[in-house]
Coordinates of C-alpha atoms in Angstrom, one line a residue:
A28 CA 99.3 90.1 115.1
E29 CA 98.6 86.8 116.9
H30 CA 99.7 84.6 113.9
K31 CA 102.5 86.5 112.3
L32 CA 103.5 89.8 113.6
L33 CA 103.8 89.1 117.3
P34 CA 106.2 85.7 116.7
A35 CA 108.1 87.7 114.1
L36 CA 108.7 90.6 116.5
Y37 CA 109.8 87.9 119.3
H38 CA 112.2 86.5 116.8
R39 CA 113.9 89.9 116.2
Q40 CA 114.3 90.1 119.9
M41 CA 115.8 86.7 120.1
E42 CA 118.3 87.7 117.5
G43 CA 119.4 90.9 119.2
Q44 CA 118.0 93.2 116.9
F45 CA 116.2 95.6 119.5
T46 CA 118.1 98.4 120.9
E47 CA 117.2 99.5 124.5
P48 CA 114.7 100.9 125.3
T49 CA 112.6 99.5 122.5
R50 CA 108.7 99.7 122.9
I51 CA 106.0 98.2 120.8
I52 CA 102.7 99.9 121.0
G53 CA 99.6 97.7 119.7
A54 CA 96.7 99.6 118.8
S55 CA 93.2 98.5 117.5
R56 CA 89.6 99.5 118.5
A57 CA 89.4 96.8 121.3
S58 CA 89.3 98.0 124.7
L59 CA 92.4 96.4 126.5
S60 CA 94.8 97.2 129.2
H61 CA 98.8 97.0 128.7
D62 CA 98.5 93.9 131.1
E63 CA 95.8 92.4 129.0
Y64 CA 97.7 93.0 125.8
R65 CA 100.8 91.5 127.2
R66 CA 98.8 88.2 128.3
F67 CA 97.2 88.0 124.7
A68 CA 100.8 88.4 123.2
S69 CA 102.3 85.5 125.6
D70 CA 99.3 83.4 124.9
A71 CA 99.7 84.0 121.1
L72 CA 103.5 83.0 121.5
K73 CA 102.8 79.9 123.2
E74 CA 100.3 78.8 120.4
H75 CA 102.0 79.9 117.4
L76 CA 105.9 79.6 118.0
K77 CA 107.4 76.4 116.7
S78 CA 108.4 73.8 119.2
G79 CA 111.5 74.7 121.2
E80 CA 111.2 78.6 120.4
F81 CA 109.2 79.6 123.5
N82 CA 111.7 80.8 126.3
E83 CA 109.8 82.0 129.4
A84 CA 112.4 84.6 130.1
E85 CA 112.8 85.8 126.6
V86 CA 108.9 86.0 126.4
E87 CA 108.7 88.1 129.7
K88 CA 111.2 90.3 128.4
F89 CA 109.5 90.8 125.1
T90 CA 106.1 91.4 126.6
S91 CA 107.6 93.9 129.0
R92 CA 108.0 95.9 125.7
L93 CA 104.5 95.9 125.0
Y94 CA 101.9 98.6 125.5
Y95 CA 98.4 99.0 124.2
V96 CA 96.1 101.8 123.2
S97 CA 92.5 101.6 121.8
V98 CA 92.3 103.9 118.8
D99 CA 89.5 104.2 116.2
A100 CA 90.8 104.9 112.6
K101 CA 87.7 106.9 111.6
S102 CA 87.1 108.9 114.7
E103 CA 89.0 110.9 117.3
Q104 CA 88.8 108.2 120.0
G105 CA 92.1 107.2 121.3
W106 CA 94.4 109.4 119.3
D107 CA 95.3 111.6 122.2
D108 CA 96.1 108.5 124.3
L109 CA 98.5 107.4 121.7
K110 CA 100.1 110.8 121.4
K111 CA 100.6 110.6 125.3
L112 CA 102.2 107.2 125.1
L113 CA 104.5 108.4 122.2
E114 CA 105.7 111.5 124.1
E115 CA 108.4 109.5 125.8
G116 CA 111.2 108.8 123.5
K117 CA 109.9 111.3 120.7
D118 CA 113.4 111.3 119.1
R119 CA 113.3 107.5 118.6
T120 CA 112.4 105.7 115.4
R121 CA 108.7 105.4 115.1
A122 CA 107.2 102.8 112.6
F123 CA 103.7 102.4 112.1
Y124 CA 102.8 99.2 110.8
L125 CA 99.4 99.1 109.3
A126 CA 98.1 95.7 109.4
V127 CA 94.6 96.7 108.3
G128 CA 92.5 96.8 105.2
P129 CA 93.6 99.2 102.4
A130 CA 90.3 100.9 102.8
I131 CA 91.5 102.7 106.0
F132 CA 95.2 103.4 105.1
S133 CA 94.4 106.8 104.2
D134 CA 92.3 107.3 107.3
I135 CA 95.1 106.3 109.6
S136 CA 97.6 108.3 107.8
E137 CA 95.6 111.4 108.0
K138 CA 95.0 110.9 111.8
I139 CA 98.7 110.5 112.4
R140 CA 99.3 113.6 110.6
D141 CA 96.5 115.5 112.3
H142 CA 97.5 114.3 115.7
K143 CA 101.1 115.4 115.0
L144 CA 102.6 112.0 115.5
I145 CA 105.1 112.2 112.4
T146 CA 108.7 113.1 113.5
R147 CA 111.8 113.0 111.3
N148 CA 112.3 109.4 112.4
T149 CA 108.7 108.1 111.6
R150 CA 108.2 105.3 109.0
I151 CA 104.9 103.6 107.8
V152 CA 104.7 100.2 106.6
V153 CA 101.4 98.9 105.0
E154 CA 100.7 95.4 104.4
K155 CA 99.6 94.2 100.8
P156 CA 97.3 94.0 98.9
I157 CA 97.4 97.8 98.4
G158 CA 94.3 98.4 96.5
R159 CA 92.1 96.0 94.2
D160 CA 93.6 97.1 90.8
L161 CA 96.2 99.7 89.4
A162 CA 93.9 102.5 90.0
S163 CA 93.2 101.9 93.4
A164 CA 96.7 101.0 94.3
T165 CA 97.6 104.3 92.5
E166 CA 95.0 106.3 94.6
L167 CA 96.1 104.7 98.1
N168 CA 99.8 105.5 97.3
D169 CA 99.1 108.9 96.4
T170 CA 96.9 109.5 99.6
I171 CA 99.6 108.1 101.8
G172 CA 102.2 110.2 100.0
K173 CA 100.4 113.4 100.7
V174 CA 101.0 112.5 104.4
F175 CA 104.4 110.7 104.3
R176 CA 107.2 111.6 102.1
E177 CA 108.7 108.7 100.1
E178 CA 112.2 109.1 101.2

């Protein structure tokens, strides 16, 4: 998130690709408040954007879109908090971007399903590599496919 994802999302904002109101919700096991996550993001942008790309007003606008929830992929911790955060704007497009190891893709997919976070506008994005070989990639694809329809 620090090196690639937050700067990429910031660039999307700079190019006018976000409609209002867009929210970006960070989630991991770490315990952070929304404000702590916004400071983390601002610091990451200062450090990782190219010279001349950091615009204080745009960074402030960008970080105001950010929210954070502490969630554990393998337990029930935090999933109800995420659901509450997603209640506002439940008709909006939801993209779950899984920047995690492939070993927990299926755990997260199942938690998203089990906590009824999937809407008709829900998307899932998984980072590569997806598996260690063809067999494990096929298994991960099938597991995720049980929760999310391909189309």
